[in-house]
Coordinates of C-alpha atoms in Angstrom, one line a residue:
X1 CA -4.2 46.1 -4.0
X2 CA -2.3 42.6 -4.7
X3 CA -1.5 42.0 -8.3
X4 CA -3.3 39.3 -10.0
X5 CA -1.4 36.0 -10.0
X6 CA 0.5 35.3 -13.8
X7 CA -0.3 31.1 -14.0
X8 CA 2.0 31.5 -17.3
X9 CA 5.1 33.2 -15.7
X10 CA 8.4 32.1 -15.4
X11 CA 7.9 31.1 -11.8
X12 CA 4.4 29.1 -12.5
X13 CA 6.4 27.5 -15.2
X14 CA 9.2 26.3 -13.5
X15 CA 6.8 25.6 -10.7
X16 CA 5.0 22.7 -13.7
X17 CA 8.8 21.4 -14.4
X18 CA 9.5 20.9 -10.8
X19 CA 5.5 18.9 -10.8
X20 CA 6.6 17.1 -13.4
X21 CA 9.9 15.8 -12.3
X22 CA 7.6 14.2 -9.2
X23 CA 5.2 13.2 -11.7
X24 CA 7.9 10.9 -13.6
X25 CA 8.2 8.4 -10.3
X26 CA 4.8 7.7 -11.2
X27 CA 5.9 7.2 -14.5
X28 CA 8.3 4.9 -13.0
X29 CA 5.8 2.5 -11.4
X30 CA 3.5 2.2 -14.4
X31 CA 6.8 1.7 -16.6
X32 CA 7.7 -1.7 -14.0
X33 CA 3.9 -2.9 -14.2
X34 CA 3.4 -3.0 -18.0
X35 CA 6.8 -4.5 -18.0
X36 CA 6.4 -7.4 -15.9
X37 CA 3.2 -8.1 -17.4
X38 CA 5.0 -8.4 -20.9
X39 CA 8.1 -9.7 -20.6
X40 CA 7.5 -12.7 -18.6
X41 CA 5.7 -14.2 -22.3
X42 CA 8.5 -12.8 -24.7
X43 CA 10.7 -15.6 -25.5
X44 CA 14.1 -14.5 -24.6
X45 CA 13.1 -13.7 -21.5
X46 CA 11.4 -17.8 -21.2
X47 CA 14.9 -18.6 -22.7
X48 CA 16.6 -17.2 -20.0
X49 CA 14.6 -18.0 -17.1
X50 CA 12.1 -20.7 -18.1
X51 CA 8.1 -20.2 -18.1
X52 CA 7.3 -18.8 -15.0
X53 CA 4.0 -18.0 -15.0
X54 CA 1.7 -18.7 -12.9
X55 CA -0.1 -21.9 -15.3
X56 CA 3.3 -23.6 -15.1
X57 CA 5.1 -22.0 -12.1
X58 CA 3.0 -20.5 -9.8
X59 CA 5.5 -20.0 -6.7
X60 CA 8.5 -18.4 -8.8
X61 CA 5.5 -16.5 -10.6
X62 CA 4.2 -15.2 -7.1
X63 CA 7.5 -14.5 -5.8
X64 CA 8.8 -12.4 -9.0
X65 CA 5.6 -10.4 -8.6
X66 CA 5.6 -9.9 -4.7
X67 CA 9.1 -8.8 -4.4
X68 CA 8.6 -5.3 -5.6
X69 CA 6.2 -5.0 -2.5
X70 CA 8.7 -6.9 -0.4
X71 CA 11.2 -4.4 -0.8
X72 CA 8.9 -1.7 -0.5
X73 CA 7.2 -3.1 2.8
X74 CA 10.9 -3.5 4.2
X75 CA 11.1 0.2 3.6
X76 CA 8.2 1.6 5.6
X77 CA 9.6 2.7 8.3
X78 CA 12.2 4.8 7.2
X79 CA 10.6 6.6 4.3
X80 CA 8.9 9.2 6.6
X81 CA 11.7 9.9 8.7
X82 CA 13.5 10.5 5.3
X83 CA 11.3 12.7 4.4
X84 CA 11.0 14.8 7.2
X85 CA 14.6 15.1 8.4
X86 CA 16.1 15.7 5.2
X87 CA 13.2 17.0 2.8
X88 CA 10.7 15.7 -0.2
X89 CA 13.7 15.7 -3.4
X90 CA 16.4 13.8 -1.2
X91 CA 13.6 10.9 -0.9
X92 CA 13.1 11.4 -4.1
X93 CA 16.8 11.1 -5.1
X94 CA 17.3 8.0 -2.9
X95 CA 14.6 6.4 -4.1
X96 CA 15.6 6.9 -7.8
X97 CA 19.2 5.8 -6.7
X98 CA 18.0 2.6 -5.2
X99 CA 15.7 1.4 -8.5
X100 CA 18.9 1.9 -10.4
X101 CA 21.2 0.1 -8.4
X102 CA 18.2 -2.7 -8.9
X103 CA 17.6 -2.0 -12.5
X104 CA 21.6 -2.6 -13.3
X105 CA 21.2 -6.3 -11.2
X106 CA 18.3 -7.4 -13.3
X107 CA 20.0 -6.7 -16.4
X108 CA 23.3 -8.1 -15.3
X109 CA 21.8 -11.4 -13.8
X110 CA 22.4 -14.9 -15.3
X111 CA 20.3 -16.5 -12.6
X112 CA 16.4 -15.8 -11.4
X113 CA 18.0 -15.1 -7.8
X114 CA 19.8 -11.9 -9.1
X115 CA 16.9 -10.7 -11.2
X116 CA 15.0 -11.0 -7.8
X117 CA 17.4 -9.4 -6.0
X118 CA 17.1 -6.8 -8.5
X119 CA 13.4 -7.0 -8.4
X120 CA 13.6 -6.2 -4.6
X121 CA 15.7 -3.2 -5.0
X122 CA 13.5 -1.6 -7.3
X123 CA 11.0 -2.0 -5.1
X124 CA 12.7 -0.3 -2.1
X125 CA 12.9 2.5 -4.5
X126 CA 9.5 2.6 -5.9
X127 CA 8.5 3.2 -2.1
X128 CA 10.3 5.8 -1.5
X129 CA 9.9 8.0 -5.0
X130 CA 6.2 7.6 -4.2
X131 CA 6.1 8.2 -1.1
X132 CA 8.1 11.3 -1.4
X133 CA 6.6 12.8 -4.5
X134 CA 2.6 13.3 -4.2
X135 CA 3.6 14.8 -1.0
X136 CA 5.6 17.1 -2.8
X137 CA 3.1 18.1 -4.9
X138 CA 0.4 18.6 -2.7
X139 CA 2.7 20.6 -0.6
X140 CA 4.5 22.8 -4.0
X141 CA 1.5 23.2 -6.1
X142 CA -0.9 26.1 -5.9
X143 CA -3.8 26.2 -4.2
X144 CA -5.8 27.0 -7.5
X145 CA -4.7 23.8 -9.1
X146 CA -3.3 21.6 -6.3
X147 CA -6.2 19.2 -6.6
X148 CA -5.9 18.5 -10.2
X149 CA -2.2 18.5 -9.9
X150 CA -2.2 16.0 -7.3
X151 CA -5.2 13.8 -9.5
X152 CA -3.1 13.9 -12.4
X153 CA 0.3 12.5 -10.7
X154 CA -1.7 9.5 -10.5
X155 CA -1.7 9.2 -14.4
X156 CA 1.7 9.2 -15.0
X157 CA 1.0 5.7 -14.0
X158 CA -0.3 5.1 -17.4
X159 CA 2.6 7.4 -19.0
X160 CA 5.1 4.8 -17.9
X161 CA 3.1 2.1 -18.9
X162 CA 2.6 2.8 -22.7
X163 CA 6.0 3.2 -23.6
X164 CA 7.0 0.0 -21.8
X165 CA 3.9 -1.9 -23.8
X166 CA 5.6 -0.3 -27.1
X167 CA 9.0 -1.4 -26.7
X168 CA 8.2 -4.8 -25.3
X169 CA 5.8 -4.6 -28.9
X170 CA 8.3 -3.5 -31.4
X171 CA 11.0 -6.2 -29.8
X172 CA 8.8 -9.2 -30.5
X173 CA 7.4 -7.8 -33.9
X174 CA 11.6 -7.6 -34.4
X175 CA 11.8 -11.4 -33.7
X176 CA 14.4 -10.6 -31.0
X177 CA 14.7 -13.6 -28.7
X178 CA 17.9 -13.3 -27.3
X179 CA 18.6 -11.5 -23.5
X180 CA 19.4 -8.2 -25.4
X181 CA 15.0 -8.2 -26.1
X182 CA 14.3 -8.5 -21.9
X183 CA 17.8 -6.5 -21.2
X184 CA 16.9 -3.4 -23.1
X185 CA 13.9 -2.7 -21.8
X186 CA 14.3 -3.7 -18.4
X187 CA 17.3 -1.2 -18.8
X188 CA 15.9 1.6 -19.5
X189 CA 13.7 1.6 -16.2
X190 CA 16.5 3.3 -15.2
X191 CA 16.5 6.0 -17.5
X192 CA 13.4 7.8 -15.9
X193 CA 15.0 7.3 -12.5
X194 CA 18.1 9.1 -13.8
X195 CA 15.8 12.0 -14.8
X196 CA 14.2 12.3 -11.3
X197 CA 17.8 12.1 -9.8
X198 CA 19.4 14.7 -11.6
X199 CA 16.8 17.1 -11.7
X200 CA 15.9 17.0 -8.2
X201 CA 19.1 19.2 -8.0
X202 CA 17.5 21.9 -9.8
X203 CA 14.1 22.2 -8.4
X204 CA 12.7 24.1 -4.9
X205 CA 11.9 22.3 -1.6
X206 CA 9.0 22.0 -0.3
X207 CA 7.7 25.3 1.7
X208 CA 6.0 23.1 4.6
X209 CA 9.2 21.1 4.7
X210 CA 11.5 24.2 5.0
X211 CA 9.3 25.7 7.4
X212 CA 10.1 22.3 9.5
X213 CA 13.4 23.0 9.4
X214 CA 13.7 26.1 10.8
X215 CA 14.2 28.2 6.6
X216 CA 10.6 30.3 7.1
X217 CA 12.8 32.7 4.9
X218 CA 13.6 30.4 2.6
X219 CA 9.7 29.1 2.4
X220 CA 8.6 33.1 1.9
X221 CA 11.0 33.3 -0.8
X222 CA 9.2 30.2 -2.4
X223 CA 5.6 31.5 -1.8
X224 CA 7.0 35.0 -3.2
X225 CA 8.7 33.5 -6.7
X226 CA 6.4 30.6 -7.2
X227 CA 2.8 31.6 -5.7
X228 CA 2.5 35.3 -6.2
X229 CA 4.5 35.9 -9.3
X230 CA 7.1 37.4 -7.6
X231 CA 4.4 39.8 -5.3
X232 CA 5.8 39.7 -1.8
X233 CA 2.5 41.5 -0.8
X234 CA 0.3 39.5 -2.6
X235 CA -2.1 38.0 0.6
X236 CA -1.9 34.4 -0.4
X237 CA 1.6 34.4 0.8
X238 CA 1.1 35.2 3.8
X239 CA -1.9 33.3 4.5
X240 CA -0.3 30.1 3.2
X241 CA 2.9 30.8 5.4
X242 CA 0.7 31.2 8.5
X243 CA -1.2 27.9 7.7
X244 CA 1.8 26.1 7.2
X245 CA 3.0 27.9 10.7
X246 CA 0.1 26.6 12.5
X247 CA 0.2 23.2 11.1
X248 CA 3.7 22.7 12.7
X249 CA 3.1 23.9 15.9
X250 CA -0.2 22.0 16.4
X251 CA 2.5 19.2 15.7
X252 CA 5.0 19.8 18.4
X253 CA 2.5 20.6 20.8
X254 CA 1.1 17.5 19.8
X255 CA 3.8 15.4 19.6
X256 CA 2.8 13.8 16.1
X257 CA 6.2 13.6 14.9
X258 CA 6.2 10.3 15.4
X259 CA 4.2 7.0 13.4
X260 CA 2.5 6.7 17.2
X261 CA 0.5 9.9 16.2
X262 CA -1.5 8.4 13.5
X263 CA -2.9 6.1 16.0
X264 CA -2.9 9.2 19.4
X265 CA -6.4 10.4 19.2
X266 CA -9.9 9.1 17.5
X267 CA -9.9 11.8 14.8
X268 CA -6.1 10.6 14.1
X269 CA -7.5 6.8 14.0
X270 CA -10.0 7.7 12.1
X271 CA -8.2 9.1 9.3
X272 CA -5.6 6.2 9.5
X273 CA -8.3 3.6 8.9
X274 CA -9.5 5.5 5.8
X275 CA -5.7 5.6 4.7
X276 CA -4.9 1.9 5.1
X277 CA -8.5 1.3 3.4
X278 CA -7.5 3.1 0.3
X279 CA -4.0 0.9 0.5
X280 CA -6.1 -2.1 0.7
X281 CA -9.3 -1.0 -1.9
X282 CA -7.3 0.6 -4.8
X283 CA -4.9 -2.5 -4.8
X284 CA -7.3 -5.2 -4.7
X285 CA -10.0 -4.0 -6.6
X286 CA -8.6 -6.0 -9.4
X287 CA -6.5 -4.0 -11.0
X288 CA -3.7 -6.6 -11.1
X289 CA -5.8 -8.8 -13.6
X290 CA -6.1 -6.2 -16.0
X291 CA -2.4 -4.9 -15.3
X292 CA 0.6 -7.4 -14.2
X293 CA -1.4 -10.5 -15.0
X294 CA -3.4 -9.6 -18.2
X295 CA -1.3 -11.4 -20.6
X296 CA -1.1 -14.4 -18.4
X297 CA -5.1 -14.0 -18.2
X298 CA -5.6 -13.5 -21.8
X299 CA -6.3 -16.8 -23.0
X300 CA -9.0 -17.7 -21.1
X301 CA -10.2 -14.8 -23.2
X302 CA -9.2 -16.7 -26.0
X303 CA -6.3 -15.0 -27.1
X304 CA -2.5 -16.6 -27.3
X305 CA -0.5 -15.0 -29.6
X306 CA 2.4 -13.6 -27.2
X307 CA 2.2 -11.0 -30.1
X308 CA -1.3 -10.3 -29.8
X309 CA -0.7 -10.0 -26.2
X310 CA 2.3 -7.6 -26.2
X311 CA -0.3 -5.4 -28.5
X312 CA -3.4 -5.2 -26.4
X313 CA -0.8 -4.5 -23.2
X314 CA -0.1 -0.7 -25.4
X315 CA -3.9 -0.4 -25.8
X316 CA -5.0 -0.7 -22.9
X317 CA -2.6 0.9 -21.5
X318 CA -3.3 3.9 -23.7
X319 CA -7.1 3.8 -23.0
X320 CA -6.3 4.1 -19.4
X321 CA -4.1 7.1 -19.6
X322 CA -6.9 8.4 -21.1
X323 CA -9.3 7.4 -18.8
X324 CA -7.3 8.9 -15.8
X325 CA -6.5 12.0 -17.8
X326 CA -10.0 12.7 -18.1
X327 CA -11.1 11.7 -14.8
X328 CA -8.6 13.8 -13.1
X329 CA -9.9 17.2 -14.7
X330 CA -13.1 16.5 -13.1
X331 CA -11.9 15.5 -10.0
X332 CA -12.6 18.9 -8.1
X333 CA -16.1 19.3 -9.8
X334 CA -17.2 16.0 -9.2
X335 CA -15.6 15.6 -5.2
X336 CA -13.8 12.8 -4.1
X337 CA -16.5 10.7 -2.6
X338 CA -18.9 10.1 -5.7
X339 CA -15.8 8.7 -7.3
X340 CA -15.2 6.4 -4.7
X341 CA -18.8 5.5 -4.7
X342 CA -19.7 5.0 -8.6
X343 CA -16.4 3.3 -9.2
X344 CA -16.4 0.7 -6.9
X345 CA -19.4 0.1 -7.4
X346 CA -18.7 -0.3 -11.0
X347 CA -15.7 -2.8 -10.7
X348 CA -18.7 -4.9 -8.7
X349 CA -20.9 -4.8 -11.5
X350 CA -18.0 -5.4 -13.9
X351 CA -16.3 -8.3 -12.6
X352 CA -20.2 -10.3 -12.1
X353 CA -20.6 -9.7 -15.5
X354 CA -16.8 -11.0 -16.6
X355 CA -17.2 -13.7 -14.3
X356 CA -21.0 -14.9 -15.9
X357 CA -19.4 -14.3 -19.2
X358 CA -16.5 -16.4 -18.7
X359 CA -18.7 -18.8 -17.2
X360 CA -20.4 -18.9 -20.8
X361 CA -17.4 -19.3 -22.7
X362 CA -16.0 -21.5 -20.9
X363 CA -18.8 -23.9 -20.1
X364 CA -17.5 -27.1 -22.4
X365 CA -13.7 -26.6 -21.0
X366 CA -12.2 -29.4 -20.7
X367 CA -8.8 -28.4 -21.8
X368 CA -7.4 -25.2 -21.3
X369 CA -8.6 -24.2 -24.5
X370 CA -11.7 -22.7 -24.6
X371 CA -15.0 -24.3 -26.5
X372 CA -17.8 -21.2 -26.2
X373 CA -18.6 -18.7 -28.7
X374 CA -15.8 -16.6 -30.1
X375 CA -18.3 -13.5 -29.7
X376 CA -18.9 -14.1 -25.6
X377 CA -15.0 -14.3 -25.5
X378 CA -14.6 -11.1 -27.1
X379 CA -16.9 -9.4 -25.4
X380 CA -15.8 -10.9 -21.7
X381 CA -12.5 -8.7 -22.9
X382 CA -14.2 -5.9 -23.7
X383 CA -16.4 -5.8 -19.7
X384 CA -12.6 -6.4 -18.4
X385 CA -11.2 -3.2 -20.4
X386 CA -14.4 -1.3 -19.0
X387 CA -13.2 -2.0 -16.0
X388 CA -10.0 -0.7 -16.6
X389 CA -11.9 2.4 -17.9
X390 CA -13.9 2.7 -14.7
X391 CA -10.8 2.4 -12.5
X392 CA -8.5 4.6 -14.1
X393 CA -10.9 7.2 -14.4
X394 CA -12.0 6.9 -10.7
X395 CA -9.1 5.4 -8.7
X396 CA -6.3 6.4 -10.7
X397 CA -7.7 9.9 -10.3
X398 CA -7.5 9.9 -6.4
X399 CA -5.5 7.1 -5.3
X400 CA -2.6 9.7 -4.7
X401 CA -4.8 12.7 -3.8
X402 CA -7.3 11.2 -1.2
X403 CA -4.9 10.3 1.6
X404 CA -3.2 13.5 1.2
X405 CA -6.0 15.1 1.7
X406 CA -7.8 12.8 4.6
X407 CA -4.3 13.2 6.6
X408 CA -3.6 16.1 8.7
X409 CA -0.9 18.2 8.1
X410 CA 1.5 17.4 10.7
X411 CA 1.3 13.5 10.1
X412 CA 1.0 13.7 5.8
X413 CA 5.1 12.3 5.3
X414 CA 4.4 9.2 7.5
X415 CA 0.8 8.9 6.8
X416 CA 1.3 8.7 3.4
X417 CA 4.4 5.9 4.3
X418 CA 1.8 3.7 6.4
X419 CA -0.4 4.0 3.0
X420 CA 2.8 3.1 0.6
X421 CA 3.1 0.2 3.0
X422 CA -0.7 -1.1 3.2
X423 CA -0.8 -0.7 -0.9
X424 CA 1.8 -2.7 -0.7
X425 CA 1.1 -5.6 1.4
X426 CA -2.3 -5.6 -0.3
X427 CA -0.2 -6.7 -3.4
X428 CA 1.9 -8.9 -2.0
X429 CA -0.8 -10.7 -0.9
X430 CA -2.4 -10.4 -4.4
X431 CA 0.8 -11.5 -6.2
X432 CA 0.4 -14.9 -4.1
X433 CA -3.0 -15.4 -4.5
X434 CA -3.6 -14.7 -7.9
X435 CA -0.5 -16.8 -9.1
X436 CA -2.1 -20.2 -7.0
X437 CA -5.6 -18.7 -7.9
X438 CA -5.3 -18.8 -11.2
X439 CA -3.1 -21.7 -11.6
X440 CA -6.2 -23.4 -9.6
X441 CA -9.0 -21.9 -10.8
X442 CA -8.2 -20.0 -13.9
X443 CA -11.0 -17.6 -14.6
X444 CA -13.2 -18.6 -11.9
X445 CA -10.9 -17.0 -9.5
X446 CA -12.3 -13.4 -10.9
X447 CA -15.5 -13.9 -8.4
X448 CA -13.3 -13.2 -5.4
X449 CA -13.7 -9.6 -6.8
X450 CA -17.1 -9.5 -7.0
X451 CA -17.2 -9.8 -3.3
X452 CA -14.1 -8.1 -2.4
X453 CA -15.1 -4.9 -4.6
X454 CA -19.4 -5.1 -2.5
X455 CA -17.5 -5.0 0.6
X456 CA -15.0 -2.2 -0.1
X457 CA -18.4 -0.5 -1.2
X458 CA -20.1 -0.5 1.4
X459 CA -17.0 0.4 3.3
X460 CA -16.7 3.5 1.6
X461 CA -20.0 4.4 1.9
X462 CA -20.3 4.4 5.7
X463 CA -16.4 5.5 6.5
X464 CA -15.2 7.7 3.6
X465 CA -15.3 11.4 4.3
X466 CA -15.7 13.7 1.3
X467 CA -12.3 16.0 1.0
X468 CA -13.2 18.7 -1.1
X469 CA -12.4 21.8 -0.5

C-alpha cells in the first residue's frame, strides 16, 4: 500500500519555491503596468521627457504604451520553439535577461528614443517569462493543487503592481523631481528579473519537458522527489509518467510539433479559437483604463492631484490582489466557465453604469474641468474600482489557467505563445486607441466597452468549454 503524500515535506516545499520563482515573472508584468501608469505624471519624469500623455501627446503616449507588445509580438515565433528545444527555466532565463538588458537602456536614456528602445526590450522579455512560466507550473505542480497554483500565478500580477504604486508614492510624497525619482524605480524592474535568472539555476525542469527530450529517468526522479514524497511506488508516479508518455507520442504521430498543428484538425481549431479569444477578451475588457491609463483617466473623475493619483494607483492595486487572491481559491469549486460568464457579464453592466455616470457629471463640461456633483464623481470611481474587483477576481483568476487547460498537451508551449501574442496585439491595438480615444472623447470613449464586453459575452457563452477536471 502507497504511503500517503507529505504536502509539507522537503520535496513539496522546494516544489512551492520552484512555483514561486515562475510566479515572480508575473510579478514582473504587474510591476511594468503600475509603473507606466505612474510615472508618466511624476514630474521628473515630465522634466525629462515632456507631457506625454495622451490629453497633450497622444501618438508618443500610444507608442510608449504599445511597444511593450511590439516587442513581445516580434517574439512569437520563437518563444515555443524556445521552450521546447531547450526547456521551461532557459525561457525563463532569457526572458529575464532580455528585460534587463531593456531595464538598464531606460534608465540610462537621455532621449525618449532610448527609453523606447528600452521599452521594447522589456517587452521581448515579458513574452517570453510568461510564456515560459504558467506552462511550468501547470506542468511541475501537483495534481492536487495544480489548478489553484496555476489561478494564483495570475496574481502575482497585482504583487508586482503594489510595490511599484508604493515607491512611485513615497518618491513624490519625497518631493523628488529630478531623473533619480523615474530612474530608481524603473531600475529596480530589474531586480525581480535578477531573482528569476538566478534561481532558475537551482530549481527542476519540467517532467513533460524532460520526457521530450529523451530524460524519462530524469522525469521519474522528479515525480519520485517532488510528487510522492520520495515513494518510488506510490501510483501517481507512474500514472503521471504514462500520461505524459502518451501525450508525446500522440504528438509525433501527429506531427503537432509544429504552430501548423494548432490549426491541423477541427478539435485543434477549435481550441485555438478559444485561445486567441481569451488573448483578445481579457485584454480588452477594459482593464487598461483602470491599470496603465487610470491616472491619465482620473480627472474626468475629478481628481488631479499627481499625488492623489500615485495613492489610489497602491489601492487599487492592493484591492485587486485581493480580489484575485480570493478568486483564485475558488477557482476549482466554482469551474472555469461561470467565471467567465458572471464576469464579463459584470464588466458590461459596470462600464454602462460608469459611462451614464460620467455622463451625469459631466453634463455642463465645457472645459476639461468637470461641473456635476462631487458625489456622482465619486461614486463613477467607485463602479470603475468594482470593476477592477470583478475582473481581478474572475479574469485574473483564469487568464493564465484556462488556455492551459483548453490546449492539448502536445501543442501547450506554442499554444500558449499564439495566446502571449493575441494578448498582445489586443493591447497594442488598445494602447493606440485609447491614447486618440481619449484625447478625442475623454470619458465617452468608456462606451466602446459596453459593447465590446456584450459581445465577448455572448461569445463565451456559445464557444467556451468548461475545463474542470
Amino acid at each position: 500500500m502507497a504511503e500517503k503524500i507529505n504536502f509539507q515535506g522537503s520535496g513539496f516545499m522546494f516544489l512551492y519555491f520552484s512555483v514561486f520563482i515562475a510566479f515572480l515573472n508575473s510579478a514582473i508584468n504587474g510591476y511594468d503596468n503600475s509603473l507606466m501608469s505612474g510615472i508618466i505624471i511624476m514630474d521628473g519624469f515630465v522634466g525629462d521627457f515632456g507631457d506625454l500623455s495622451s490629453d497633450k501627446n497622444p501618438a508618443i503616449n500610444g507608442l510608449l504604451f504599445s511597444l511593450i507588445q511590439l516587442g513581445a509580438v516580434t517574439m512569437f515565433p520563437f518563444v515555443g520553439p524556445i521552450n521546447d528545444k531547450f526547456g521551461r527555466r532557459i525561457g525563463m532565463q532569457a526572458g529575464s535577461a532580455l528585460i534587463v538588458v531593456g531595464t538598464i537602456l531606460e534608465i540610462s536614456s537621455k532621449s525618449i528614443a532610448l527609453y523606447c528602445i528600452g521599452r521594447y526590450c522589456i517587452g521581448a522579455g515579458v513574452c517570453t517569462a510568461v510564456t515560459s512560466a504558467p506552462t511550468y507550473v501547470v506542468e511541475i505542480s501537483h495534481p492536487v493543487f495544480r489548478g489553484r497554483a496555476t489561478a494564483m500565478y495570475n496574481s502575482g500580477w497585482n504583487v508586482g503592481a503594489v510595490p511599484a504604486g508604493i515607491l512611485l508614492y513615497a518618491l513624490q510624497k519625497a518631493g523628488a523631481k529630478d531623473s533619480a525619482s523615474w530612474q530608481i524605480p524603473c531600475g529596480l524592474q530589474a531586480a525581480w528579473s535578477g531573482v528569476v535568472f538566478v534561481g532558475c539555476f537551482f530549481i527542476p525542469e519540467s517532467p513533460r519537458w524532460l520526457v521530450a527530450a529523451g530524460k524519462t529517468d530524469q522525469a521519474r526522479a522528479f515525480l519520485v522527489k517532488y510528487h510522492a514524497s520520495g515513494d518510488a511506488d506510490h501510483p501517481i508516479v507512474t500514472e503521471q509518467l504514462k500520461e505524459i508518455e502518451l501525450a508525446i507520442e500522440t504528438e509525433a504521430s501527429q506531427n503537432q510539433g509544429t504552430y501548423a498543428a494548432l490549426f491541423n484538425n477541427r478539435p485543434n481549431r477549435l481550441r485555438s479559437f478559444v485561445v486567441i479569444g481569451v488573448g483578445f477578451f481579457s485584454q480588452a475588457a477594459g482593464n487598461w483604463i483602470a491599470g496603465y491609463f487610470q491616472s491619465q483617466i482620473l480627472p474626468y473623475f475629478g481628481i488631479t492631484s499627481t499625488e492623489d493619483k500615485l495613492l489610489l494607483n497602491i489601492i487599487t492595486s492592493a484591492i485587486s490582489l485581493l480580489a484575485a487572491l480570493v478568486g483564485s481559491s475558488f477557482v476549482d469549486k466554482i469551474g472555469r466557465r461561470p467565471y467567465l460568464l458572471i464576469g464579463t457579464f459584470l464588466y458590461t453592466f459596470f462600464f454602462l453604469a460608469l459611462t451614464i455616470l460620467l455622463a451625469i457629471y459631466n453634463q455642463n463640461e465645457v472645459t476639461d474641468t468637470p461641473k456635476g456633483p462631487k458625489e456622482v464623481g465619486i461614486t463613477a470611481f467607485v463602479v470603475l474600482q468594482l470593476f477592477g474587483i470583478a475582473y481581478a477576481f474572475c479574469w485574473t483568476s483564469i487568464n493564465a489557467l484556462y488556455p492551459v487547460e483548453v490546449l492539448s498537451y502536445s501543442t501547450r508551449a506554442k499554444g500558449m505563445a499564439m495566446c502571449q501574442a493575441f494578448v498582445n496585439i489586443a493591447n497594442i491595438i488598445q494602447s493606440w486607441i485609447l491614447s486618440y480615444g481619449l484625447n478625442a472623447y475623454k470619458w465617452k470613449f468608456f462606451s466602446f466597452y459596453v459593447l465590446f464586453n456584450a459581445f465577448a459575452l455572448v461569445m463565451i457563452y456559445f464557444y467556451f468549454p468548461e475545463t474542470k477536471g
